[in-house]
Amino acid sequence: MLCAKTNNHENDYTIQQPIPTIAQPRKKKYPVTSRVPNYKALIPLNLTSTRKVPSRESGFAVPKFMFINICSLAKTKNRVRAVVALEADLVNNDIDVCVVSESHLKPEMPDAVVTIHNYSIFRRERSWEGRDMRAKGGVAIYVRNNLKVIDIYRSSLYELIGVTLLLPTGNRMSIYGLYHPPRHNYLESDLLDYLINISDDVLDKYPDTVIVCGGDLNSLDIKHLEELSGWDAMVDFSTRGNTCLDNCLTNRIDLFSKCYPFHMLTKTDHMGVILPAGTKLKPMRRKVEFRDCRKHRKEDFHKALAEEDWEDVSKSTNVNDAVNCLERKIMDHMNKCMPTKTVSISSRDPYWMSPLIKSLLKSKSRIARSQKDRLSLINKRISDVICQNRRNFRAMVGSRTWWRKTNDISQRNASSSRVTLDNASLTRLNRYFGELCHDDSYVEPTLSIIGDEVDIPSFTEQQVWNALKRIKRTATGPDYISLLG
């Protein structure tokens, strides 16, 4: 029985009164039994890799990489320089960064010998700082000019070069090009510790840095490097015969797509490796201003000049006024008949895409679909210009006609043993090569100062000619460019 106390101030004593309770039946508890799962109703799930999947939300745009072993950047095979073939590979595959192993360059070779248009080269030769004077070896990195390079690192102990980029998104990326030769004079464990230390130093300062390391690693223990660094190896196919010698590793595998091999245009026994980006960088664009100088435009310009009244020019008593009047009239007709146009050129445009084609495509987009006659006319013009650009491109690249003209000008295949090249022929030959090949970054070397105490030897013309006849056509000159270059 439940009771409660009550206080009575008048009588000043305490009494106990019972509290009424309600009795209800208790709910019955069912015993817990073990359930037998129905395996037929289960859905099978495919187990996937624990690696991160590329996500556009968490990722950002990164460069597209190429890793190659070119076996000398300065070589010439089948009358084609290796750097020219490499340039074609970079343009055709839209590569932003290229790591080259076994560059076989020497420190005294200028960058102009292996330069590529729209790319900057960073080199680390084997004989750099004089620690390893063996021939061959070396590593180089080509970086497209639209990427900002903020730091360069060259190792004095190993054939290793590092380039730090500031991506357009504001993220930092450290790229390491490494060549680990089959025969080396250092411990492999020391090289691994060296890689871990330099990468840890970078990550301590900038924890969000993306690290990409690759090159011709030969027999380097990739599994051990993955365990020490936490990086992921991207190459899972053979790059030379049945072995995987070239490889690349990164700490942000989620930013890249799957690697794939490709055959390089230059002669080498290695397969190239391309590491695509999960999200591509924006192409490099530039504004180009040009004049439409097609045949019908020139005919209109010539007709306008023929119909112009030139009395103001011929009757002018002041020479300056006459010249200004003449120039003004010519420019007015030129701007009217051959107007200046501005278009945007992208780094991903094909080789036959010219500013004129861009302008015609822009004009075509403004024509309504109902005007079929105008569309047909402009489509024919665009097709004609594309065909002409393709023919001109093939004519300038190492064709039979190209070499025949070169041999005729230089009299290389002359029937007579006596070769006579006057100044006009030499100038014509030099101009012909100058129109085909040019280097915007070329710097003319300074002449050496020869003192009076030096005995200058003298040579006859016949001695020079006999010496030149013995030189192979692939031999390089003082500028390290061969005759076939």
Short mmCIF file of C-alpha atoms in Angstrom, two decimals:
data_model
loop_
_atom_site.label_atom_id
_atom_site.label_comp_id
_atom_site.label_asym_id
_atom_site.label_seq_id
_atom_site.Cartn_x
_atom_site.Cartn_y
_atom_site.Cartn_z
CA MET A 1 0.00 0.00 0.00
CA LEU A 2 1.20 3.46 -0.89
CA CYS A 3 0.72 6.17 1.75
CA ALA A 4 1.21 9.89 1.88
CA LYS A 5 1.89 12.31 4.76
CA THR A 6 -0.42 15.28 5.49
CA ASN A 7 0.32 18.18 7.81
CA ASN A 8 -2.45 19.71 9.96
CA HIS A 9 -1.30 22.98 11.54
CA GLU A 10 -4.34 23.24 13.78
CA ASN A 11 -3.90 19.84 15.45
CA ASP A 12 -0.12 19.77 14.80
CA TYR A 13 0.07 16.06 14.10
CA THR A 14 0.62 13.85 11.07
CA ILE A 15 -1.70 11.22 9.62
CA GLN A 16 -1.18 8.71 6.81
CA GLN A 17 -3.75 8.24 4.02
CA PRO A 18 -3.65 5.51 1.35
CA ILE A 19 -3.13 6.47 -2.35
CA PRO A 20 -5.46 4.65 -4.74
CA THR A 21 -3.75 2.48 -7.40
CA ILE A 22 -5.03 0.95 -10.61
CA ALA A 23 -3.98 -2.60 -11.49
CA GLN A 24 -3.59 -3.45 -15.21
CA PRO A 25 -2.42 -6.65 -16.90
CA ARG A 26 1.25 -6.58 -18.07
CA LYS A 27 1.88 -6.85 -21.79
CA LYS A 28 3.23 -10.15 -22.94
CA LYS A 29 6.82 -10.10 -24.23
CA TYR A 30 7.49 -12.25 -27.23
CA PRO A 31 10.71 -14.24 -27.16
CA VAL A 32 13.49 -13.05 -29.54
CA THR A 33 14.19 -15.65 -32.17
CA SER A 34 17.17 -15.72 -34.59
CA ARG A 35 16.25 -14.70 -38.15
CA VAL A 36 17.51 -16.73 -41.07
CA PRO A 37 18.60 -14.37 -43.98
CA ASN A 38 17.20 -15.01 -47.42
CA TYR A 39 20.29 -15.05 -49.60
CA LYS A 40 18.22 -15.18 -52.78
CA ALA A 41 16.90 -11.68 -52.10
CA LEU A 42 20.40 -10.16 -51.68
CA ILE A 43 21.85 -7.97 -54.45
CA PRO A 44 25.48 -8.72 -55.38
CA LEU A 45 27.82 -5.70 -55.25
CA ASN A 46 31.06 -5.40 -57.22
CA LEU A 47 34.00 -4.49 -55.02
CA THR A 48 35.86 -1.47 -56.35
CA SER A 49 39.33 -0.10 -55.71
CA THR A 50 39.98 1.99 -52.63
CA ARG A 51 41.52 4.71 -54.80
CA LYS A 52 39.73 8.02 -55.03
CA VAL A 53 37.42 8.58 -57.95
CA PRO A 54 37.81 11.86 -59.85
CA SER A 55 35.26 14.36 -58.62
CA ARG A 56 34.56 17.62 -60.39
CA GLU A 57 33.32 19.14 -57.15
CA SER A 58 36.51 18.55 -55.16
CA GLY A 59 38.98 18.61 -58.07
CA PHE A 60 40.39 21.39 -60.23
CA ALA A 61 41.98 21.73 -63.65
CA VAL A 62 45.52 20.34 -63.98
CA PRO A 63 47.98 20.08 -66.89
CA LYS A 64 48.17 17.15 -69.28
CA PHE A 65 51.50 15.30 -68.96
CA MET A 66 53.76 13.35 -71.28
CA PHE A 67 56.70 11.19 -70.13
CA ILE A 68 59.18 10.00 -72.76
CA ASN A 69 62.68 8.57 -73.14
CA ILE A 70 63.86 10.17 -76.35
CA CYS A 71 67.50 8.92 -76.35
CA SER A 72 68.96 12.35 -77.29
CA LEU A 73 67.12 15.56 -78.03
CA ALA A 74 69.84 16.72 -80.41
CA LYS A 75 69.85 13.69 -82.72
CA THR A 76 68.63 13.58 -86.32
CA LYS A 77 66.89 10.49 -87.73
CA ASN A 78 65.66 10.16 -91.31
CA ARG A 79 66.41 13.83 -91.93
CA VAL A 80 64.14 14.88 -89.09
CA ARG A 81 65.49 16.40 -85.89
CA ALA A 82 64.24 14.78 -82.70
CA VAL A 83 63.07 18.10 -81.29
CA VAL A 84 60.97 18.72 -84.42
CA ALA A 85 59.28 15.33 -84.06
CA LEU A 86 58.76 16.02 -80.35
CA GLU A 87 57.09 19.33 -81.17
CA ALA A 88 54.68 17.50 -83.46
CA ASP A 89 53.87 15.02 -80.66
CA LEU A 90 53.23 17.83 -78.19
CA VAL A 91 50.94 19.72 -80.55
CA ASN A 92 49.04 16.66 -81.77
CA ASN A 93 48.37 15.40 -78.22
CA ASP A 94 47.76 18.87 -76.69
CA ILE A 95 50.43 18.39 -74.00
CA ASP A 96 51.00 21.00 -71.30
CA VAL A 97 54.05 19.48 -69.55
CA CYS A 98 56.55 17.00 -71.02
CA VAL A 99 59.23 15.20 -68.97
CA VAL A 100 62.11 13.98 -71.17
CA SER A 101 64.56 11.34 -69.97
CA GLU A 102 67.99 10.75 -71.52
CA SER A 103 68.20 14.16 -73.16
CA HIS A 104 71.94 13.60 -73.88
CA LEU A 105 72.57 17.34 -73.78
CA LYS A 106 75.71 19.10 -72.64
CA PRO A 107 75.85 22.21 -70.45
CA GLU A 108 77.49 24.26 -73.21
CA MET A 109 74.60 23.60 -75.63
CA PRO A 110 72.26 26.60 -75.78
CA ASP A 111 68.54 26.21 -75.26
CA ALA A 112 67.93 27.47 -78.80
CA VAL A 113 69.10 24.09 -80.14
CA VAL A 114 66.21 22.22 -78.50
CA THR A 115 63.65 25.00 -78.07
CA ILE A 116 60.00 24.41 -79.02
CA HIS A 117 57.58 27.15 -79.93
CA ASN A 118 55.18 28.11 -77.09
CA TYR A 119 57.15 25.98 -74.60
CA SER A 120 59.91 26.73 -72.07
CA ILE A 121 62.60 24.15 -71.40
CA PHE A 122 64.29 23.43 -68.07
CA ARG A 123 67.32 21.13 -68.18
CA ARG A 124 69.49 19.10 -65.84
CA GLU A 125 72.43 17.48 -67.64
CA ARG A 126 74.33 14.52 -66.21
CA SER A 127 77.58 16.49 -66.12
CA TRP A 128 75.96 19.43 -64.32
CA GLU A 129 78.30 20.71 -61.57
CA GLY A 130 80.90 18.15 -62.72
CA ARG A 131 79.88 15.34 -60.36
CA ASP A 132 79.19 12.73 -63.06
CA MET A 133 81.17 13.17 -66.28
CA ARG A 134 79.79 10.11 -68.05
CA ALA A 135 78.22 10.65 -71.46
CA LYS A 136 74.50 10.61 -72.24
CA GLY A 137 71.86 10.68 -69.47
CA GLY A 138 70.17 13.89 -68.41
CA VAL A 139 66.58 14.99 -67.93
CA ALA A 140 64.55 17.98 -69.16
CA ILE A 141 61.05 19.38 -68.67
CA TYR A 142 59.05 21.31 -71.29
CA VAL A 143 56.34 23.58 -69.85
CA ARG A 144 53.76 25.41 -71.96
CA ASN A 145 54.08 29.18 -71.77
CA ASN A 146 50.57 29.72 -70.42
CA LEU A 147 51.61 28.03 -67.14
CA LYS A 148 53.39 30.16 -64.53
CA VAL A 149 56.68 28.73 -63.23
CA ILE A 150 57.50 30.06 -59.76
CA ASP A 151 60.42 27.84 -58.71
CA ILE A 152 63.07 25.57 -60.28
CA TYR A 153 65.07 22.94 -58.38
CA ARG A 154 68.09 21.00 -59.68
CA SER A 155 69.60 18.23 -57.61
CA SER A 156 73.37 18.10 -57.34
CA LEU A 157 73.39 14.40 -56.36
CA TYR A 158 70.95 12.77 -58.78
CA GLU A 159 69.60 13.32 -62.29
CA LEU A 160 66.57 15.09 -60.90
CA ILE A 161 64.96 18.42 -61.74
CA GLY A 162 61.91 19.98 -60.14
CA VAL A 163 59.59 22.70 -61.43
CA THR A 164 56.89 24.34 -59.30
CA LEU A 165 53.85 25.73 -61.10
CA LEU A 166 51.15 28.12 -59.98
CA LEU A 167 48.03 26.83 -61.71
CA PRO A 168 45.31 29.22 -62.98
CA THR A 169 43.11 28.02 -60.09
CA GLY A 170 45.69 29.26 -57.55
CA ASN A 171 46.88 25.76 -56.57
CA ARG A 172 50.55 24.82 -56.49
CA MET A 173 51.99 21.84 -58.35
CA SER A 174 55.50 20.42 -58.00
CA ILE A 175 56.75 18.39 -60.96
CA TYR A 176 59.86 16.22 -60.64
CA GLY A 177 61.61 14.71 -63.63
CA LEU A 178 63.86 11.80 -62.67
CA TYR A 179 66.20 9.55 -64.64
CA HIS A 180 67.40 6.52 -62.66
CA PRO A 181 70.04 4.87 -64.90
CA PRO A 182 70.63 1.12 -64.87
CA ARG A 183 74.22 1.70 -63.73
CA HIS A 184 74.47 4.20 -60.89
CA ASN A 185 77.03 5.00 -58.22
CA TYR A 186 74.61 5.57 -55.34
CA LEU A 187 72.34 3.48 -53.14
CA GLU A 188 68.73 3.19 -54.20
CA SER A 189 67.60 3.72 -50.63
CA ASP A 190 69.42 7.07 -50.56
CA LEU A 191 67.54 8.18 -53.68
CA LEU A 192 64.20 7.20 -52.16
CA ASP A 193 64.99 9.04 -48.94
CA TYR A 194 66.03 12.06 -50.99
CA LEU A 195 62.72 12.11 -52.87
CA ILE A 196 60.73 11.77 -49.66
CA ASN A 197 62.66 14.58 -47.95
CA ILE A 198 62.25 17.15 -50.73
CA SER A 199 58.56 16.34 -51.12
CA ASP A 200 57.99 16.53 -47.35
CA ASP A 201 59.68 19.93 -47.25
CA VAL A 202 57.27 21.19 -49.89
CA LEU A 203 54.20 19.71 -48.21
CA ASP A 204 55.22 21.15 -44.82
CA LYS A 205 55.13 24.66 -46.28
CA TYR A 206 52.19 24.15 -48.65
CA PRO A 207 50.10 21.12 -47.60
CA ASP A 208 47.77 21.31 -50.61
CA THR A 209 50.57 21.03 -53.18
CA VAL A 210 50.02 18.50 -55.97
CA ILE A 211 53.13 16.38 -56.57
CA VAL A 212 53.86 14.58 -59.84
CA CYS A 213 57.09 12.61 -60.20
CA GLY A 214 58.03 10.57 -63.26
CA GLY A 215 60.55 9.60 -65.87
CA ASP A 216 62.65 6.61 -66.85
CA LEU A 217 62.97 4.87 -63.46
CA ASN A 218 64.32 1.53 -64.77
CA SER A 219 64.67 -0.93 -61.84
CA LEU A 220 63.62 1.47 -59.08
CA ASP A 221 61.47 -0.22 -56.41
CA ILE A 222 58.15 1.47 -57.15
CA LYS A 223 56.23 -0.48 -54.49
CA HIS A 224 58.65 0.62 -51.79
CA LEU A 225 58.41 4.22 -53.00
CA GLU A 226 54.61 4.03 -52.82
CA GLU A 227 54.78 2.75 -49.24
CA LEU A 228 57.21 5.45 -48.12
CA SER A 229 55.59 8.42 -49.85
CA GLY A 230 51.92 7.49 -50.05
CA TRP A 231 51.97 8.25 -53.79
CA ASP A 232 50.19 6.15 -56.40
CA ALA A 233 51.92 4.74 -59.49
CA MET A 234 49.89 5.47 -62.62
CA VAL A 235 51.51 3.23 -65.26
CA ASP A 236 50.35 -0.38 -65.41
CA PHE A 237 51.62 -1.37 -68.87
CA SER A 238 54.97 -2.15 -70.51
CA THR A 239 56.97 0.76 -71.90
CA ARG A 240 59.96 -1.14 -73.33
CA GLY A 241 59.55 -4.72 -74.47
CA ASN A 242 57.77 -6.60 -71.70
CA THR A 243 59.01 -4.41 -68.86
CA CYS A 244 57.69 -1.20 -67.34
CA LEU A 245 60.68 1.15 -67.20
CA ASP A 246 58.90 4.52 -67.46
CA ASN A 247 56.49 5.45 -64.72
CA CYS A 248 54.87 8.41 -62.98
CA LEU A 249 53.53 8.83 -59.45
CA THR A 250 51.31 11.42 -57.80
CA ASN A 251 49.77 12.20 -54.43
CA ARG A 252 46.47 13.34 -56.00
CA ILE A 253 45.34 10.51 -58.25
CA ASP A 254 41.81 11.89 -58.16
CA LEU A 255 42.87 14.81 -60.39
CA PHE A 256 44.01 12.63 -63.31
CA SER A 257 42.59 10.06 -65.68
CA LYS A 258 44.06 6.69 -66.60
CA CYS A 259 47.48 6.66 -68.29
CA TYR A 260 47.86 5.25 -71.79
CA PRO A 261 50.86 4.54 -74.06
CA PHE A 262 51.61 6.06 -77.46
CA HIS A 263 54.21 5.67 -80.21
CA MET A 264 56.50 8.65 -80.64
CA LEU A 265 57.37 10.05 -84.06
CA THR A 266 61.10 10.00 -83.38
CA LYS A 267 63.03 6.73 -83.33
CA THR A 268 63.35 5.27 -79.82
CA ASP A 269 62.93 1.87 -78.16
CA HIS A 270 60.63 3.25 -75.44
CA MET A 271 56.91 3.84 -75.50
CA GLY A 272 55.70 7.26 -74.48
CA VAL A 273 53.32 7.71 -71.54
CA ILE A 274 50.50 10.26 -71.50
CA LEU A 275 48.84 11.22 -68.22
CA PRO A 276 45.52 12.94 -69.04
CA ALA A 277 43.97 15.48 -66.73
CA GLY A 278 40.64 14.83 -65.06
CA THR A 279 39.67 18.43 -65.81
CA LYS A 280 41.59 20.10 -68.63
CA LEU A 281 43.15 23.52 -68.39
CA LYS A 282 41.69 26.27 -70.50
CA PRO A 283 43.50 26.65 -73.84
CA MET A 284 45.90 29.51 -74.43
CA ARG A 285 44.16 32.19 -76.49
CA ARG A 286 45.52 35.29 -78.17
CA LYS A 287 44.07 38.04 -80.31
CA VAL A 288 45.33 38.23 -83.89
CA GLU A 289 44.78 41.16 -86.24
CA PHE A 290 45.07 40.52 -89.98
CA ARG A 291 43.95 41.74 -93.40
CA ASP A 292 41.85 39.72 -95.80
CA CYS A 293 44.21 39.51 -98.78
CA ARG A 294 42.40 37.01 -100.96
CA LYS A 295 42.50 37.34 -104.73
CA HIS A 296 39.13 39.04 -105.17
CA ARG A 297 40.03 41.51 -102.42
CA LYS A 298 43.24 42.44 -104.23
CA GLU A 299 41.37 42.86 -107.48
CA ASP A 300 38.94 45.26 -105.81
CA PHE A 301 41.85 47.18 -104.34
CA HIS A 302 43.60 47.42 -107.70
CA LYS A 303 40.36 48.61 -109.36
CA ALA A 304 39.84 51.27 -106.69
CA LEU A 305 43.37 52.59 -107.16
CA ALA A 306 42.88 52.72 -110.93
CA GLU A 307 39.67 54.74 -110.61
CA GLU A 308 41.06 57.17 -108.03
CA ASP A 309 41.74 60.81 -108.94
CA TRP A 310 45.41 61.54 -108.18
CA GLU A 311 45.47 65.22 -109.17
CA ASP A 312 45.76 66.33 -105.54
CA VAL A 313 48.98 64.36 -105.25
CA SER A 314 50.55 65.31 -108.58
CA LYS A 315 49.72 69.05 -108.33
CA SER A 316 50.81 69.47 -104.73
CA THR A 317 53.75 71.88 -104.33
CA ASN A 318 54.79 70.57 -100.93
CA VAL A 319 56.45 67.14 -100.85
CA ASN A 320 55.21 66.29 -97.34
CA ASP A 321 51.65 67.19 -98.23
CA ALA A 322 51.84 65.08 -101.38
CA VAL A 323 53.18 62.06 -99.48
CA ASN A 324 50.56 62.39 -96.74
CA CYS A 325 47.77 62.71 -99.31
CA LEU A 326 49.04 59.68 -101.23
CA GLU A 327 49.31 57.60 -98.07
CA ARG A 328 45.86 58.64 -96.87
CA LYS A 329 44.17 57.67 -100.13
CA ILE A 330 45.96 54.33 -100.35
CA MET A 331 45.10 53.47 -96.74
CA ASP A 332 41.45 54.46 -97.25
CA HIS A 333 41.10 52.11 -100.21
CA MET A 334 43.03 49.36 -98.41
CA ASN A 335 40.80 49.58 -95.34
CA LYS A 336 37.72 49.50 -97.58
CA CYS A 337 38.77 46.69 -99.93
CA MET A 338 40.97 44.67 -97.56
CA PRO A 339 39.60 45.43 -94.08
CA THR A 340 41.44 44.61 -90.90
CA LYS A 341 39.84 41.90 -88.77
CA THR A 342 40.53 40.61 -85.28
CA VAL A 343 40.01 36.99 -84.26
CA SER A 344 40.97 34.77 -81.32
CA ILE A 345 43.45 31.93 -81.92
CA SER A 346 43.57 28.99 -79.51
CA SER A 347 46.46 26.66 -78.75
CA ARG A 348 44.17 23.69 -79.50
CA ASP A 349 43.37 24.80 -83.04
CA PRO A 350 44.52 22.42 -85.82
CA TYR A 351 47.49 23.37 -87.96
CA TRP A 352 45.33 24.44 -90.91
CA MET A 353 43.24 26.84 -88.81
CA SER A 354 44.25 30.33 -89.91
CA PRO A 355 42.87 33.73 -88.86
CA LEU A 356 41.06 33.95 -92.20
CA ILE A 357 39.18 30.69 -91.55
CA LYS A 358 38.26 31.93 -88.07
CA SER A 359 36.85 35.11 -89.60
CA LEU A 360 34.87 33.18 -92.23
CA LEU A 361 33.43 30.86 -89.58
CA LYS A 362 32.41 33.89 -87.57
CA SER A 363 30.66 35.37 -90.61
CA LYS A 364 28.97 32.04 -91.31
CA SER A 365 27.45 31.94 -87.82
CA ARG A 366 25.64 35.21 -88.54
CA ILE A 367 23.87 33.89 -91.65
CA ALA A 368 20.37 32.56 -91.17
CA ARG A 369 19.69 28.95 -92.09
CA SER A 370 17.01 30.00 -94.51
CA GLN A 371 19.61 31.72 -96.73
CA LYS A 372 20.90 28.53 -98.30
CA ASP A 373 22.64 30.25 -101.22
CA ARG A 374 24.81 32.39 -98.95
CA LEU A 375 25.61 29.40 -96.75
CA SER A 376 26.62 27.32 -99.74
CA LEU A 377 28.87 30.10 -101.03
CA ILE A 378 30.67 30.69 -97.75
CA ASN A 379 31.06 26.93 -97.15
CA LYS A 380 32.83 26.66 -100.49
CA ARG A 381 35.15 29.53 -99.57
CA ILE A 382 35.99 27.93 -96.23
CA SER A 383 36.71 24.57 -97.89
CA ASP A 384 38.99 26.19 -100.46
CA VAL A 385 41.02 28.01 -97.80
CA ILE A 386 41.35 24.85 -95.67
CA CYS A 387 42.58 22.82 -98.66
CA GLN A 388 45.08 25.53 -99.55
CA ASN A 389 46.41 25.70 -95.99
CA ARG A 390 46.86 21.93 -95.91
CA ARG A 391 48.77 21.93 -99.18
CA ASN A 392 51.03 24.75 -98.01
CA PHE A 393 51.75 22.97 -94.74
CA ARG A 394 52.77 19.74 -96.48
CA ALA A 395 54.99 21.65 -98.89
CA MET A 396 56.97 23.21 -96.03
CA VAL A 397 57.64 20.00 -94.07
CA GLY A 398 60.47 17.83 -95.39
CA SER A 399 58.95 16.76 -98.69
CA ARG A 400 60.80 15.61 -101.81
CA THR A 401 60.26 19.00 -103.46
CA TRP A 402 61.71 20.73 -100.40
CA TRP A 403 64.97 18.78 -100.58
CA ARG A 404 65.18 18.94 -104.35
CA LYS A 405 65.05 22.72 -104.24
CA THR A 406 67.63 22.79 -101.46
CA ASN A 407 69.99 20.54 -103.44
CA ASP A 408 69.56 22.64 -106.57
CA ILE A 409 70.36 25.89 -104.79
CA SER A 410 73.37 24.44 -102.94
CA GLN A 411 74.55 22.53 -106.07
CA ARG A 412 74.95 19.41 -103.92
CA ASN A 413 74.10 17.05 -106.79
CA ALA A 414 75.97 18.95 -109.46
CA SER A 415 77.63 16.82 -112.15
CA SER A 416 80.81 18.88 -112.03
CA SER A 417 83.24 18.51 -109.15
CA ARG A 418 83.71 22.26 -109.05
CA VAL A 419 80.96 24.04 -107.11
CA THR A 420 80.59 27.77 -107.71
CA LEU A 421 78.31 29.62 -105.35
CA ASP A 422 78.32 33.36 -105.90
CA ASN A 423 77.05 35.82 -103.32
CA ALA A 424 73.61 35.91 -104.93
CA SER A 425 73.25 32.11 -104.67
CA LEU A 426 74.47 32.09 -101.08
CA THR A 427 72.04 34.87 -100.17
CA ARG A 428 69.20 33.02 -101.89
CA LEU A 429 70.05 29.79 -100.04
CA ASN A 430 70.25 31.59 -96.71
CA ARG A 431 66.95 33.38 -97.32
CA TYR A 432 65.28 30.11 -98.29
CA PHE A 433 66.31 28.44 -95.03
CA GLY A 434 65.45 31.59 -93.08
CA GLU A 435 61.86 31.51 -94.34
CA LEU A 436 61.46 27.86 -93.29
CA CYS A 437 63.21 27.88 -89.93
CA HIS A 438 63.34 30.71 -87.42
CA ASP A 439 63.90 31.05 -83.72
CA ASP A 440 62.45 34.06 -81.93
CA SER A 441 64.60 33.45 -78.86
CA TYR A 442 67.91 33.16 -80.77
CA VAL A 443 70.69 35.35 -79.44
CA GLU A 444 73.71 35.91 -81.64
CA PRO A 445 76.89 34.73 -79.86
CA THR A 446 79.53 37.29 -79.02
CA LEU A 447 82.77 37.19 -80.95
CA SER A 448 85.88 36.02 -79.14
CA ILE A 449 88.66 38.55 -78.67
CA ILE A 450 91.95 37.30 -80.14
CA GLY A 451 95.07 39.00 -78.85
CA ASP A 452 98.11 39.96 -80.89
CA GLU A 453 100.18 37.26 -79.20
CA VAL A 454 98.02 34.50 -80.73
CA ASP A 455 99.38 32.98 -83.91
CA ILE A 456 96.36 32.80 -86.25
CA PRO A 457 96.63 29.89 -88.69
CA SER A 458 95.87 30.38 -92.36
CA PHE A 459 94.04 27.97 -94.67
CA THR A 460 93.66 27.85 -98.38
CA GLU A 461 90.30 27.51 -100.05
CA GLN A 462 91.19 24.02 -101.25
CA GLN A 463 92.05 22.87 -97.72
CA VAL A 464 88.73 24.14 -96.38
CA TRP A 465 86.85 22.45 -99.21
CA ASN A 466 88.60 19.11 -98.62
CA ALA A 467 87.82 19.30 -94.90
CA LEU A 468 84.15 20.03 -95.53
CA LYS A 469 83.88 17.09 -97.93
CA ARG A 470 84.96 14.68 -95.16
CA ILE A 471 82.33 15.93 -92.68
CA LYS A 472 79.21 13.82 -92.37
CA ARG A 473 75.93 15.45 -93.22
CA THR A 474 74.65 14.78 -89.69
CA ALA A 475 77.64 16.50 -87.99
CA THR A 476 76.81 19.60 -85.94
CA GLY A 477 78.46 22.98 -86.24
CA PRO A 478 79.40 25.53 -83.55
CA ASP A 479 75.67 26.18 -83.00
CA TYR A 480 75.07 22.41 -82.46
CA ILE A 481 72.71 22.30 -85.45
CA SER A 482 73.42 19.72 -88.12
CA LEU A 483 73.39 20.31 -91.86
CA LEU A 484 70.10 18.41 -92.03
CA GLY A 485 68.69 20.33 -89.06
#
